[in-house]
């Protein structure tokens, strides 16, 4: 009888752990110790919704980045329109930069996907399809262009496709380049390439490793390589640490906080790691793990990440 009771108790626990967890897209929630979504007070309420037509500049087209700089100026990488849109503190149009003078010749952006502004108001643009960084003054005058680096640190066949850019207090420039699994690219204050930091660890299953070891050389050449996952976004906090995000499915570490040496020092003292929704949620038509595509740090060690899978923002404290 004792064995039967114990078995029933264990089955009850397992049923509780494996029960499907759902969360309404309209709710604000946290997670309990058991992994259940628990309603919580709304931390934000909708103020207003704006677009290009509200600023009389025409509709935005596939905007890929937004940055709030000094004086609460808002910078938008309006990718599909090949321009950078600048809003003032009242969210009214301040400037639109599409073209600039480059040594007497007219130059412009080609699908820019990243934008950043420093303390002086200079604008740094990841001019993606032109494969370069462009630095402008707050008035839109060209300061410099940082072209594709040439270095022995770059592997053969490396393609420089900058999609995000940020700068720390030491004026080091950090760039996320699409397809770069080596890590985040670091440039010094003069725009010279220093190397990569924060490479993600290689992910593979034991079965993949087994088959690769017993395969012939020709078979191994046909198999998928074990390479780290690339970063897709970054942000630098007030202490100079770099928050990063990746789009890996079912990862417990889609977010990292890198120190200057590229070591992840993100604290994870909660019931679950900071990875968005817990478990494989059957939420509407979008099952599966959260997919983070952007991250922003806040005061007191707080940070928020944007989940493109279900259009949610997840906010965490320093622990």
PDB file of C-alpha atoms in Angstrom:
ATOM      1  CA  UNK A   1       0.000   0.000   0.000  1.00  0.00           C
ATOM      2  CA  UNK A   2       2.878   2.393   0.852  1.00  0.00           C
ATOM      3  CA  UNK A   3       4.468   1.754  -2.541  1.00  0.00           C
ATOM      4  CA  UNK A   4       1.168   2.450  -4.322  1.00  0.00           C
ATOM      5  CA  UNK A   5       0.695   5.731  -2.430  1.00  0.00           C
ATOM      6  CA  UNK A   6       4.292   6.771  -3.203  1.00  0.00           C
ATOM      7  CA  UNK A   7       3.839   5.949  -6.898  1.00  0.00           C
ATOM      8  CA  UNK A   8       0.603   7.954  -7.060  1.00  0.00           C
ATOM      9  CA  UNK A   9       2.320  10.882  -5.330  1.00  0.00           C
ATOM     10  CA  UNK A  10       5.191  10.850  -7.858  1.00  0.00           C
ATOM     11  CA  UNK A  11       2.740  10.641 -10.766  1.00  0.00           C
ATOM     12  CA  UNK A  12       0.867  13.641  -9.374  1.00  0.00           C
ATOM     13  CA  UNK A  13       4.110  15.639  -9.209  1.00  0.00           C
ATOM     14  CA  UNK A  14       5.079  14.669 -12.751  1.00  0.00           C
ATOM     15  CA  UNK A  15       1.657  15.634 -14.084  1.00  0.00           C
ATOM     16  CA  UNK A  16       2.003  19.013 -12.400  1.00  0.00           C
ATOM     17  CA  UNK A  17       5.458  19.578 -13.906  1.00  0.00           C
ATOM     18  CA  UNK A  18       4.641  18.475 -17.438  1.00  0.00           C
ATOM     19  CA  UNK A  19       1.238  20.098 -17.773  1.00  0.00           C
ATOM     20  CA  UNK A  20       1.135  22.532 -20.695  1.00  0.00           C
ATOM     21  CA  UNK A  21       1.640  26.136 -19.685  1.00  0.00           C
ATOM     22  CA  UNK A  22      -0.158  28.901 -21.511  1.00  0.00           C
ATOM     23  CA  UNK A  23      -0.181  32.668 -21.204  1.00  0.00           C
ATOM     24  CA  UNK A  24      -2.499  35.125 -22.849  1.00  0.00           C
ATOM     25  CA  UNK A  25      -0.855  37.629 -25.155  1.00  0.00           C
ATOM     26  CA  UNK A  26      -2.970  40.394 -23.610  1.00  0.00           C
ATOM     27  CA  UNK A  27      -1.843  39.714 -20.037  1.00  0.00           C
ATOM     28  CA  UNK A  28       1.087  40.984 -18.018  1.00  0.00           C
ATOM     29  CA  UNK A  29       2.519  38.079 -16.064  1.00  0.00           C
ATOM     30  CA  UNK A  30       5.426  36.651 -14.128  1.00  0.00           C
ATOM     31  CA  UNK A  31       6.307  33.009 -13.458  1.00  0.00           C
ATOM     32  CA  UNK A  32       5.777  31.118 -10.223  1.00  0.00           C
ATOM     33  CA  UNK A  33       8.225  28.610  -8.781  1.00  0.00           C
ATOM     34  CA  UNK A  34       6.268  25.887 -10.592  1.00  0.00           C
ATOM     35  CA  UNK A  35       6.593  27.602 -13.964  1.00  0.00           C
ATOM     36  CA  UNK A  36       3.005  28.803 -14.132  1.00  0.00           C
ATOM     37  CA  UNK A  37       2.268  32.299 -15.503  1.00  0.00           C
ATOM     38  CA  UNK A  38       0.928  34.476 -12.694  1.00  0.00           C
ATOM     39  CA  UNK A  39      -0.891  37.766 -13.413  1.00  0.00           C
ATOM     40  CA  UNK A  40       1.015  40.863 -12.323  1.00  0.00           C
ATOM     41  CA  UNK A  41       0.339  44.628 -12.381  1.00  0.00           C
ATOM     42  CA  UNK A  42       0.899  46.373 -15.715  1.00  0.00           C
ATOM     43  CA  UNK A  43       4.281  48.137 -15.603  1.00  0.00           C
ATOM     44  CA  UNK A  44       3.448  50.141 -18.742  1.00  0.00           C
ATOM     45  CA  UNK A  45       0.333  51.543 -20.362  1.00  0.00           C
ATOM     46  CA  UNK A  46      -0.052  52.589 -23.986  1.00  0.00           C
ATOM     47  CA  UNK A  47       0.632  56.282 -24.529  1.00  0.00           C
ATOM     48  CA  UNK A  48       0.221  56.568 -28.277  1.00  0.00           C
ATOM     49  CA  UNK A  49       1.108  54.910 -31.557  1.00  0.00           C
ATOM     50  CA  UNK A  50       3.074  56.888 -34.143  1.00  0.00           C
ATOM     51  CA  UNK A  51       4.355  56.422 -37.660  1.00  0.00           C
ATOM     52  CA  UNK A  52       5.917  58.309 -40.508  1.00  0.00           C
ATOM     53  CA  UNK A  53       2.621  59.801 -41.636  1.00  0.00           C
ATOM     54  CA  UNK A  54       2.246  61.494 -38.236  1.00  0.00           C
ATOM     55  CA  UNK A  55       5.535  63.299 -38.874  1.00  0.00           C
ATOM     56  CA  UNK A  56       4.726  64.101 -42.527  1.00  0.00           C
ATOM     57  CA  UNK A  57       7.713  62.135 -43.807  1.00  0.00           C
ATOM     58  CA  UNK A  58       5.819  59.235 -45.379  1.00  0.00           C
ATOM     59  CA  UNK A  59       5.419  55.727 -43.954  1.00  0.00           C
ATOM     60  CA  UNK A  60       8.371  53.987 -42.339  1.00  0.00           C
ATOM     61  CA  UNK A  61       9.600  50.922 -44.207  1.00  0.00           C
ATOM     62  CA  UNK A  62      10.978  47.934 -42.275  1.00  0.00           C
ATOM     63  CA  UNK A  63      12.631  49.975 -39.492  1.00  0.00           C
ATOM     64  CA  UNK A  64      15.306  47.798 -37.892  1.00  0.00           C
ATOM     65  CA  UNK A  65      16.687  49.800 -34.973  1.00  0.00           C
ATOM     66  CA  UNK A  66      15.816  52.514 -32.464  1.00  0.00           C
ATOM     67  CA  UNK A  67      18.117  54.337 -30.048  1.00  0.00           C
ATOM     68  CA  UNK A  68      17.476  57.006 -27.421  1.00  0.00           C
ATOM     69  CA  UNK A  69      20.459  59.339 -27.147  1.00  0.00           C
ATOM     70  CA  UNK A  70      21.448  62.455 -25.211  1.00  0.00           C
ATOM     71  CA  UNK A  71      18.594  64.857 -24.520  1.00  0.00           C
ATOM     72  CA  UNK A  72      16.150  61.993 -25.153  1.00  0.00           C
ATOM     73  CA  UNK A  73      16.589  62.350 -28.893  1.00  0.00           C
ATOM     74  CA  UNK A  74      15.176  59.291 -30.635  1.00  0.00           C
ATOM     75  CA  UNK A  75      17.024  57.814 -33.624  1.00  0.00           C
ATOM     76  CA  UNK A  76      15.313  55.352 -35.973  1.00  0.00           C
ATOM     77  CA  UNK A  77      17.028  53.290 -38.663  1.00  0.00           C
ATOM     78  CA  UNK A  78      14.328  53.418 -41.336  1.00  0.00           C
ATOM     79  CA  UNK A  79      15.924  50.600 -43.278  1.00  0.00           C
ATOM     80  CA  UNK A  80      13.603  50.235 -46.248  1.00  0.00           C
ATOM     81  CA  UNK A  81      13.673  53.992 -46.922  1.00  0.00           C
ATOM     82  CA  UNK A  82      17.487  54.212 -46.680  1.00  0.00           C
ATOM     83  CA  UNK A  83      17.358  56.945 -44.044  1.00  0.00           C
ATOM     84  CA  UNK A  84      17.843  57.841 -40.397  1.00  0.00           C
ATOM     85  CA  UNK A  85      14.900  59.586 -38.716  1.00  0.00           C
ATOM     86  CA  UNK A  86      15.547  61.768 -35.645  1.00  0.00           C
ATOM     87  CA  UNK A  87      12.817  62.784 -33.174  1.00  0.00           C
ATOM     88  CA  UNK A  88      13.088  65.326 -30.355  1.00  0.00           C
ATOM     89  CA  UNK A  89      12.118  64.780 -26.714  1.00  0.00           C
ATOM     90  CA  UNK A  90       8.464  65.466 -27.545  1.00  0.00           C
ATOM     91  CA  UNK A  91       8.653  62.808 -30.285  1.00  0.00           C
ATOM     92  CA  UNK A  92       8.295  65.382 -33.043  1.00  0.00           C
ATOM     93  CA  UNK A  93      10.401  65.238 -36.188  1.00  0.00           C
ATOM     94  CA  UNK A  94      13.810  66.833 -35.738  1.00  0.00           C
ATOM     95  CA  UNK A  95      15.739  65.674 -38.812  1.00  0.00           C
ATOM     96  CA  UNK A  96      15.837  63.100 -41.587  1.00  0.00           C
ATOM     97  CA  UNK A  97      19.232  62.018 -42.931  1.00  0.00           C
ATOM     98  CA  UNK A  98      19.318  60.191 -46.223  1.00  0.00           C
ATOM     99  CA  UNK A  99      22.274  61.739 -48.040  1.00  0.00           C
ATOM    100  CA  UNK A 100      25.489  63.524 -47.093  1.00  0.00           C
ATOM    101  CA  UNK A 101      28.474  65.164 -48.764  1.00  0.00           C
ATOM    102  CA  UNK A 102      31.475  62.846 -49.083  1.00  0.00           C
ATOM    103  CA  UNK A 103      34.521  64.821 -50.272  1.00  0.00           C
ATOM    104  CA  UNK A 104      32.473  66.813 -52.737  1.00  0.00           C
ATOM    105  CA  UNK A 105      30.359  63.886 -53.934  1.00  0.00           C
ATOM    106  CA  UNK A 106      26.815  63.010 -52.919  1.00  0.00           C
ATOM    107  CA  UNK A 107      26.660  59.835 -50.847  1.00  0.00           C
ATOM    108  CA  UNK A 108      23.861  57.991 -49.067  1.00  0.00           C
ATOM    109  CA  UNK A 109      22.794  54.986 -47.065  1.00  0.00           C
ATOM    110  CA  UNK A 110      21.868  51.566 -48.383  1.00  0.00           C
ATOM    111  CA  UNK A 111      19.436  49.734 -46.072  1.00  0.00           C
ATOM    112  CA  UNK A 112      20.989  50.804 -42.736  1.00  0.00           C
ATOM    113  CA  UNK A 113      20.000  48.439 -39.917  1.00  0.00           C
ATOM    114  CA  UNK A 114      21.675  50.010 -36.879  1.00  0.00           C
ATOM    115  CA  UNK A 115      22.012  53.471 -35.320  1.00  0.00           C
ATOM    116  CA  UNK A 116      23.720  54.928 -32.239  1.00  0.00           C
ATOM    117  CA  UNK A 117      24.451  58.397 -30.873  1.00  0.00           C
ATOM    118  CA  UNK A 118      27.291  59.424 -28.523  1.00  0.00           C
ATOM    119  CA  UNK A 119      27.378  62.121 -25.844  1.00  0.00           C
ATOM    120  CA  UNK A 120      28.289  64.794 -28.400  1.00  0.00           C
ATOM    121  CA  UNK A 121      25.271  63.942 -30.498  1.00  0.00           C
ATOM    122  CA  UNK A 122      27.304  62.330 -33.275  1.00  0.00           C
ATOM    123  CA  UNK A 123      25.357  59.670 -35.119  1.00  0.00           C
ATOM    124  CA  UNK A 124      26.879  56.274 -35.943  1.00  0.00           C
ATOM    125  CA  UNK A 125      25.092  54.306 -38.643  1.00  0.00           C
ATOM    126  CA  UNK A 126      25.539  50.646 -39.522  1.00  0.00           C
ATOM    127  CA  UNK A 127      25.225  51.189 -43.268  1.00  0.00           C
ATOM    128  CA  UNK A 128      24.521  47.534 -43.842  1.00  0.00           C
ATOM    129  CA  UNK A 129      24.412  46.978 -47.584  1.00  0.00           C
ATOM    130  CA  UNK A 130      27.246  49.462 -48.152  1.00  0.00           C
ATOM    131  CA  UNK A 131      29.235  47.360 -45.652  1.00  0.00           C
ATOM    132  CA  UNK A 132      30.568  50.276 -43.638  1.00  0.00           C
ATOM    133  CA  UNK A 133      30.037  52.485 -40.599  1.00  0.00           C
ATOM    134  CA  UNK A 134      29.171  56.131 -41.148  1.00  0.00           C
ATOM    135  CA  UNK A 135      29.683  58.823 -38.495  1.00  0.00           C
ATOM    136  CA  UNK A 136      27.758  62.088 -38.890  1.00  0.00           C
ATOM    137  CA  UNK A 137      27.495  65.225 -36.794  1.00  0.00           C
ATOM    138  CA  UNK A 138      24.130  66.098 -35.250  1.00  0.00           C
ATOM    139  CA  UNK A 139      23.573  68.336 -38.298  1.00  0.00           C
ATOM    140  CA  UNK A 140      24.252  65.473 -40.712  1.00  0.00           C
ATOM    141  CA  UNK A 141      27.766  66.417 -41.856  1.00  0.00           C
ATOM    142  CA  UNK A 142      30.100  63.521 -42.545  1.00  0.00           C
ATOM    143  CA  UNK A 143      32.807  62.978 -39.910  1.00  0.00           C
ATOM    144  CA  UNK A 144      34.293  59.717 -41.150  1.00  0.00           C
ATOM    145  CA  UNK A 145      33.576  56.378 -42.764  1.00  0.00           C
ATOM    146  CA  UNK A 146      34.885  53.163 -41.224  1.00  0.00           C
ATOM    147  CA  UNK A 147      35.140  50.708 -44.096  1.00  0.00           C
ATOM    148  CA  UNK A 148      35.505  46.948 -44.021  1.00  0.00           C
ATOM    149  CA  UNK A 149      38.574  46.065 -41.916  1.00  0.00           C
ATOM    150  CA  UNK A 150      41.569  44.280 -43.359  1.00  0.00           C
ATOM    151  CA  UNK A 151      43.218  42.063 -40.783  1.00  0.00           C
ATOM    152  CA  UNK A 152      44.866  38.692 -40.327  1.00  0.00           C
ATOM    153  CA  UNK A 153      42.365  38.152 -37.502  1.00  0.00           C
ATOM    154  CA  UNK A 154      39.595  37.737 -40.072  1.00  0.00           C
ATOM    155  CA  UNK A 155      39.036  34.277 -41.513  1.00  0.00           C
ATOM    156  CA  UNK A 156      39.195  33.640 -45.225  1.00  0.00           C
ATOM    157  CA  UNK A 157      35.858  34.422 -46.828  1.00  0.00           C
ATOM    158  CA  UNK A 158      34.713  36.676 -43.972  1.00  0.00           C
ATOM    159  CA  UNK A 159      32.011  39.109 -45.104  1.00  0.00           C
ATOM    160  CA  UNK A 160      31.596  42.374 -43.242  1.00  0.00           C
ATOM    161  CA  UNK A 161      27.868  43.132 -42.970  1.00  0.00           C
ATOM    162  CA  UNK A 162      27.349  45.519 -40.011  1.00  0.00           C
ATOM    163  CA  UNK A 163      23.813  45.450 -38.597  1.00  0.00           C
ATOM    164  CA  UNK A 164      24.217  46.992 -35.101  1.00  0.00           C
ATOM    165  CA  UNK A 165      26.660  49.472 -33.589  1.00  0.00           C
ATOM    166  CA  UNK A 166      27.411  50.891 -30.124  1.00  0.00           C
ATOM    167  CA  UNK A 167      30.221  52.795 -28.384  1.00  0.00           C
ATOM    168  CA  UNK A 168      31.539  52.738 -24.813  1.00  0.00           C
ATOM    169  CA  UNK A 169      32.989  55.559 -22.703  1.00  0.00           C
ATOM    170  CA  UNK A 170      36.510  54.731 -23.913  1.00  0.00           C
ATOM    171  CA  UNK A 171      35.281  55.438 -27.478  1.00  0.00           C
ATOM    172  CA  UNK A 172      35.666  51.823 -28.493  1.00  0.00           C
ATOM    173  CA  UNK A 173      33.170  50.923 -31.199  1.00  0.00           C
ATOM    174  CA  UNK A 174      31.371  47.567 -31.103  1.00  0.00           C
ATOM    175  CA  UNK A 175      29.721  46.116 -34.186  1.00  0.00           C
ATOM    176  CA  UNK A 176      27.476  43.125 -34.761  1.00  0.00           C
ATOM    177  CA  UNK A 177      28.145  41.815 -38.255  1.00  0.00           C
ATOM    178  CA  UNK A 178      25.621  39.444 -39.841  1.00  0.00           C
ATOM    179  CA  UNK A 179      27.022  35.954 -40.219  1.00  0.00           C
ATOM    180  CA  UNK A 180      29.950  36.633 -37.881  1.00  0.00           C
ATOM    181  CA  UNK A 181      30.012  33.712 -35.460  1.00  0.00           C
ATOM    182  CA  UNK A 182      33.411  34.783 -34.087  1.00  0.00           C
ATOM    183  CA  UNK A 183      31.745  37.328 -31.775  1.00  0.00           C
ATOM    184  CA  UNK A 184      31.289  41.090 -31.590  1.00  0.00           C
ATOM    185  CA  UNK A 185      33.756  43.155 -33.595  1.00  0.00           C
ATOM    186  CA  UNK A 186      35.716  45.759 -31.624  1.00  0.00           C
ATOM    187  CA  UNK A 187      37.255  48.895 -33.166  1.00  0.00           C
ATOM    188  CA  UNK A 188      39.387  51.456 -31.333  1.00  0.00           C
ATOM    189  CA  UNK A 189      38.673  55.200 -31.201  1.00  0.00           C
ATOM    190  CA  UNK A 190      40.458  55.668 -34.544  1.00  0.00           C
ATOM    191  CA  UNK A 191      38.321  53.033 -36.248  1.00  0.00           C
ATOM    192  CA  UNK A 192      41.047  50.369 -36.334  1.00  0.00           C
ATOM    193  CA  UNK A 193      39.902  46.773 -35.899  1.00  0.00           C
ATOM    194  CA  UNK A 194      41.088  45.223 -32.595  1.00  0.00           C
ATOM    195  CA  UNK A 195      39.489  41.793 -32.818  1.00  0.00           C
ATOM    196  CA  UNK A 196      36.434  39.869 -31.605  1.00  0.00           C
ATOM    197  CA  UNK A 197      35.002  39.565 -28.104  1.00  0.00           C
ATOM    198  CA  UNK A 198      32.360  37.344 -26.521  1.00  0.00           C
ATOM    199  CA  UNK A 199      32.258  34.381 -28.890  1.00  0.00           C
ATOM    200  CA  UNK A 200      29.291  32.095 -28.180  1.00  0.00           C
ATOM    201  CA  UNK A 201      30.027  28.495 -27.316  1.00  0.00           C
ATOM    202  CA  UNK A 202      29.552  25.851 -29.989  1.00  0.00           C
ATOM    203  CA  UNK A 203      26.271  23.946 -29.597  1.00  0.00           C
ATOM    204  CA  UNK A 204      25.888  20.344 -30.727  1.00  0.00           C
ATOM    205  CA  UNK A 205      24.146  17.164 -29.579  1.00  0.00           C
ATOM    206  CA  UNK A 206      25.959  13.963 -28.448  1.00  0.00           C
ATOM    207  CA  UNK A 207      24.402  12.163 -31.429  1.00  0.00           C
ATOM    208  CA  UNK A 208      25.917  14.698 -33.844  1.00  0.00           C
ATOM    209  CA  UNK A 209      29.313  14.265 -32.236  1.00  0.00           C
ATOM    210  CA  UNK A 210      29.043  10.452 -32.384  1.00  0.00           C
ATOM    211  CA  UNK A 211      28.185  10.356 -36.092  1.00  0.00           C
ATOM    212  CA  UNK A 212      30.889  12.848 -36.926  1.00  0.00           C
ATOM    213  CA  UNK A 213      33.528  10.733 -35.186  1.00  0.00           C
ATOM    214  CA  UNK A 214      32.618   7.501 -36.991  1.00  0.00           C
ATOM    215  CA  UNK A 215      32.132   9.100 -40.413  1.00  0.00           C
ATOM    216  CA  UNK A 216      34.682   9.093 -43.185  1.00  0.00           C
ATOM    217  CA  UNK A 217      36.482  12.290 -44.176  1.00  0.00           C
ATOM    218  CA  UNK A 218      34.264  12.686 -47.247  1.00  0.00           C
ATOM    219  CA  UNK A 219      31.134  12.223 -45.143  1.00  0.00           C
ATOM    220  CA  UNK A 220      32.331  14.738 -42.553  1.00  0.00           C
ATOM    221  CA  UNK A 221      32.837  17.328 -45.269  1.00  0.00           C
ATOM    222  CA  UNK A 222      29.173  16.954 -46.225  1.00  0.00           C
ATOM    223  CA  UNK A 223      27.960  17.291 -42.647  1.00  0.00           C
ATOM    224  CA  UNK A 224      26.978  20.581 -41.050  1.00  0.00           C
ATOM    225  CA  UNK A 225      29.858  22.270 -39.240  1.00  0.00           C
ATOM    226  CA  UNK A 226      29.768  22.908 -35.506  1.00  0.00           C
ATOM    227  CA  UNK A 227      29.962  26.705 -35.322  1.00  0.00           C
ATOM    228  CA  UNK A 228      28.908  29.163 -32.597  1.00  0.00           C
ATOM    229  CA  UNK A 229      25.679  31.112 -32.933  1.00  0.00           C
ATOM    230  CA  UNK A 230      25.990  34.734 -33.984  1.00  0.00           C
ATOM    231  CA  UNK A 231      24.773  37.721 -31.960  1.00  0.00           C
ATOM    232  CA  UNK A 232      21.903  39.777 -33.361  1.00  0.00           C
ATOM    233  CA  UNK A 233      21.923  42.856 -31.107  1.00  0.00           C
ATOM    234  CA  UNK A 234      23.750  44.640 -28.293  1.00  0.00           C
ATOM    235  CA  UNK A 235      23.544  47.466 -25.780  1.00  0.00           C
ATOM    236  CA  UNK A 236      26.129  48.997 -23.424  1.00  0.00           C
ATOM    237  CA  UNK A 237      25.121  49.854 -19.855  1.00  0.00           C
ATOM    238  CA  UNK A 238      26.385  52.711 -17.695  1.00  0.00           C
ATOM    239  CA  UNK A 239      29.250  50.580 -16.352  1.00  0.00           C
ATOM    240  CA  UNK A 240      30.532  49.679 -19.807  1.00  0.00           C
ATOM    241  CA  UNK A 241      29.283  46.094 -19.857  1.00  0.00           C
ATOM    242  CA  UNK A 242      27.778  44.797 -23.082  1.00  0.00           C
ATOM    243  CA  UNK A 243      24.354  43.148 -23.110  1.00  0.00           C
ATOM    244  CA  UNK A 244      23.818  40.879 -26.096  1.00  0.00           C
ATOM    245  CA  UNK A 245      21.020  38.774 -27.553  1.00  0.00           C
ATOM    246  CA  UNK A 246      20.900  35.767 -29.858  1.00  0.00           C
ATOM    247  CA  UNK A 247      18.048  34.094 -31.735  1.00  0.00           C
ATOM    248  CA  UNK A 248      18.772  30.541 -30.648  1.00  0.00           C
ATOM    249  CA  UNK A 249      15.737  28.300 -30.140  1.00  0.00           C
ATOM    250  CA  UNK A 250      15.257  26.676 -26.709  1.00  0.00           C
ATOM    251  CA  UNK A 251      18.371  28.266 -25.231  1.00  0.00           C
ATOM    252  CA  UNK A 252      18.881  28.959 -21.521  1.00  0.00           C
ATOM    253  CA  UNK A 253      21.376  31.714 -22.393  1.00  0.00           C
ATOM    254  CA  UNK A 254      19.929  33.869 -25.184  1.00  0.00           C
ATOM    255  CA  UNK A 255      21.057  36.928 -23.177  1.00  0.00           C
ATOM    256  CA  UNK A 256      24.595  37.682 -22.039  1.00  0.00           C
ATOM    257  CA  UNK A 257      26.323  40.480 -20.151  1.00  0.00           C
ATOM    258  CA  UNK A 258      29.931  40.678 -21.287  1.00  0.00           C
ATOM    259  CA  UNK A 259      32.771  42.301 -19.371  1.00  0.00           C
ATOM    260  CA  UNK A 260      35.630  44.029 -21.279  1.00  0.00           C
ATOM    261  CA  UNK A 261      37.339  40.646 -21.671  1.00  0.00           C
ATOM    262  CA  UNK A 262      34.257  39.166 -23.337  1.00  0.00           C
ATOM    263  CA  UNK A 263      33.323  36.922 -20.383  1.00  0.00           C
ATOM    264  CA  UNK A 264      29.628  36.490 -19.629  1.00  0.00           C
ATOM    265  CA  UNK A 265      28.890  37.758 -16.084  1.00  0.00           C
ATOM    266  CA  UNK A 266      25.075  37.802 -16.275  1.00  0.00           C
ATOM    267  CA  UNK A 267      23.547  36.769 -12.943  1.00  0.00           C
ATOM    268  CA  UNK A 268      20.754  34.185 -12.998  1.00  0.00           C
ATOM    269  CA  UNK A 269      19.406  33.723  -9.478  1.00  0.00           C
ATOM    270  CA  UNK A 270      15.712  33.453 -10.291  1.00  0.00           C
ATOM    271  CA  UNK A 271      13.545  30.351 -10.511  1.00  0.00           C
ATOM    272  CA  UNK A 272      14.311  30.179 -14.245  1.00  0.00           C
ATOM    273  CA  UNK A 273      17.044  31.604 -16.473  1.00  0.00           C
ATOM    274  CA  UNK A 274      16.293  34.894 -18.286  1.00  0.00           C
ATOM    275  CA  UNK A 275      15.062  33.321 -21.504  1.00  0.00           C
ATOM    276  CA  UNK A 276      11.539  34.678 -21.919  1.00  0.00           C
ATOM    277  CA  UNK A 277       8.634  32.260 -21.832  1.00  0.00           C
ATOM    278  CA  UNK A 278       9.237  29.057 -19.875  1.00  0.00           C
ATOM    279  CA  UNK A 279       9.019  25.664 -21.551  1.00  0.00           C
ATOM    280  CA  UNK A 280       7.456  24.992 -24.917  1.00  0.00           C
ATOM    281  CA  UNK A 281       4.331  27.079 -24.696  1.00  0.00           C
ATOM    282  CA  UNK A 282       1.300  26.372 -26.813  1.00  0.00           C
ATOM    283  CA  UNK A 283       0.365  30.009 -27.189  1.00  0.00           C
ATOM    284  CA  UNK A 284      -1.951  30.646 -30.117  1.00  0.00           C
ATOM    285  CA  UNK A 285      -0.259  29.950 -33.435  1.00  0.00           C
ATOM    286  CA  UNK A 286       3.295  30.533 -32.123  1.00  0.00           C
ATOM    287  CA  UNK A 287       4.465  27.559 -30.052  1.00  0.00           C
ATOM    288  CA  UNK A 288       8.069  27.244 -28.990  1.00  0.00           C
ATOM    289  CA  UNK A 289      10.609  29.279 -27.097  1.00  0.00           C
ATOM    290  CA  UNK A 290      10.976  33.049 -27.119  1.00  0.00           C
ATOM    291  CA  UNK A 291      13.215  34.511 -29.818  1.00  0.00           C
ATOM    292  CA  UNK A 292      15.034  37.627 -28.623  1.00  0.00           C
ATOM    293  CA  UNK A 293      15.980  40.194 -31.272  1.00  0.00           C
ATOM    294  CA  UNK A 294      16.831  43.249 -29.162  1.00  0.00           C
ATOM    295  CA  UNK A 295      17.941  44.168 -25.656  1.00  0.00           C
ATOM    296  CA  UNK A 296      18.217  47.376 -23.633  1.00  0.00           C
ATOM    297  CA  UNK A 297      19.767  48.038 -20.220  1.00  0.00           C
ATOM    298  CA  UNK A 298      18.209  50.308 -17.618  1.00  0.00           C
ATOM    299  CA  UNK A 299      19.175  51.796 -14.256  1.00  0.00           C
ATOM    300  CA  UNK A 300      19.889  49.588 -11.269  1.00  0.00           C
ATOM    301  CA  UNK A 301      20.986  46.624 -13.367  1.00  0.00           C
ATOM    302  CA  UNK A 302      17.566  46.051 -14.919  1.00  0.00           C
ATOM    303  CA  UNK A 303      17.279  45.096 -18.579  1.00  0.00           C
ATOM    304  CA  UNK A 304      14.556  44.235 -21.080  1.00  0.00           C
ATOM    305  CA  UNK A 305      14.559  41.959 -24.116  1.00  0.00           C
ATOM    306  CA  UNK A 306      12.203  41.947 -27.094  1.00  0.00           C
ATOM    307  CA  UNK A 307      10.645  38.614 -28.096  1.00  0.00           C
ATOM    308  CA  UNK A 308       9.832  38.529 -31.811  1.00  0.00           C
ATOM    309  CA  UNK A 309       8.036  35.178 -31.514  1.00  0.00           C
ATOM    310  CA  UNK A 310       4.992  36.557 -29.705  1.00  0.00           C
ATOM    311  CA  UNK A 311       5.659  40.295 -29.610  1.00  0.00           C
ATOM    312  CA  UNK A 312       6.422  40.586 -25.898  1.00  0.00           C
ATOM    313  CA  UNK A 313       8.927  42.427 -23.712  1.00  0.00           C
ATOM    314  CA  UNK A 314      10.565  40.536 -20.838  1.00  0.00           C
ATOM    315  CA  UNK A 315      12.140  42.610 -18.061  1.00  0.00           C
ATOM    316  CA  UNK A 316      14.606  41.306 -15.464  1.00  0.00           C
ATOM    317  CA  UNK A 317      16.426  42.769 -12.478  1.00  0.00           C
ATOM    318  CA  UNK A 318      20.168  42.459 -11.829  1.00  0.00           C
ATOM    319  CA  UNK A 319      19.712  38.982 -10.319  1.00  0.00           C
TER     320      UNK A 319
END
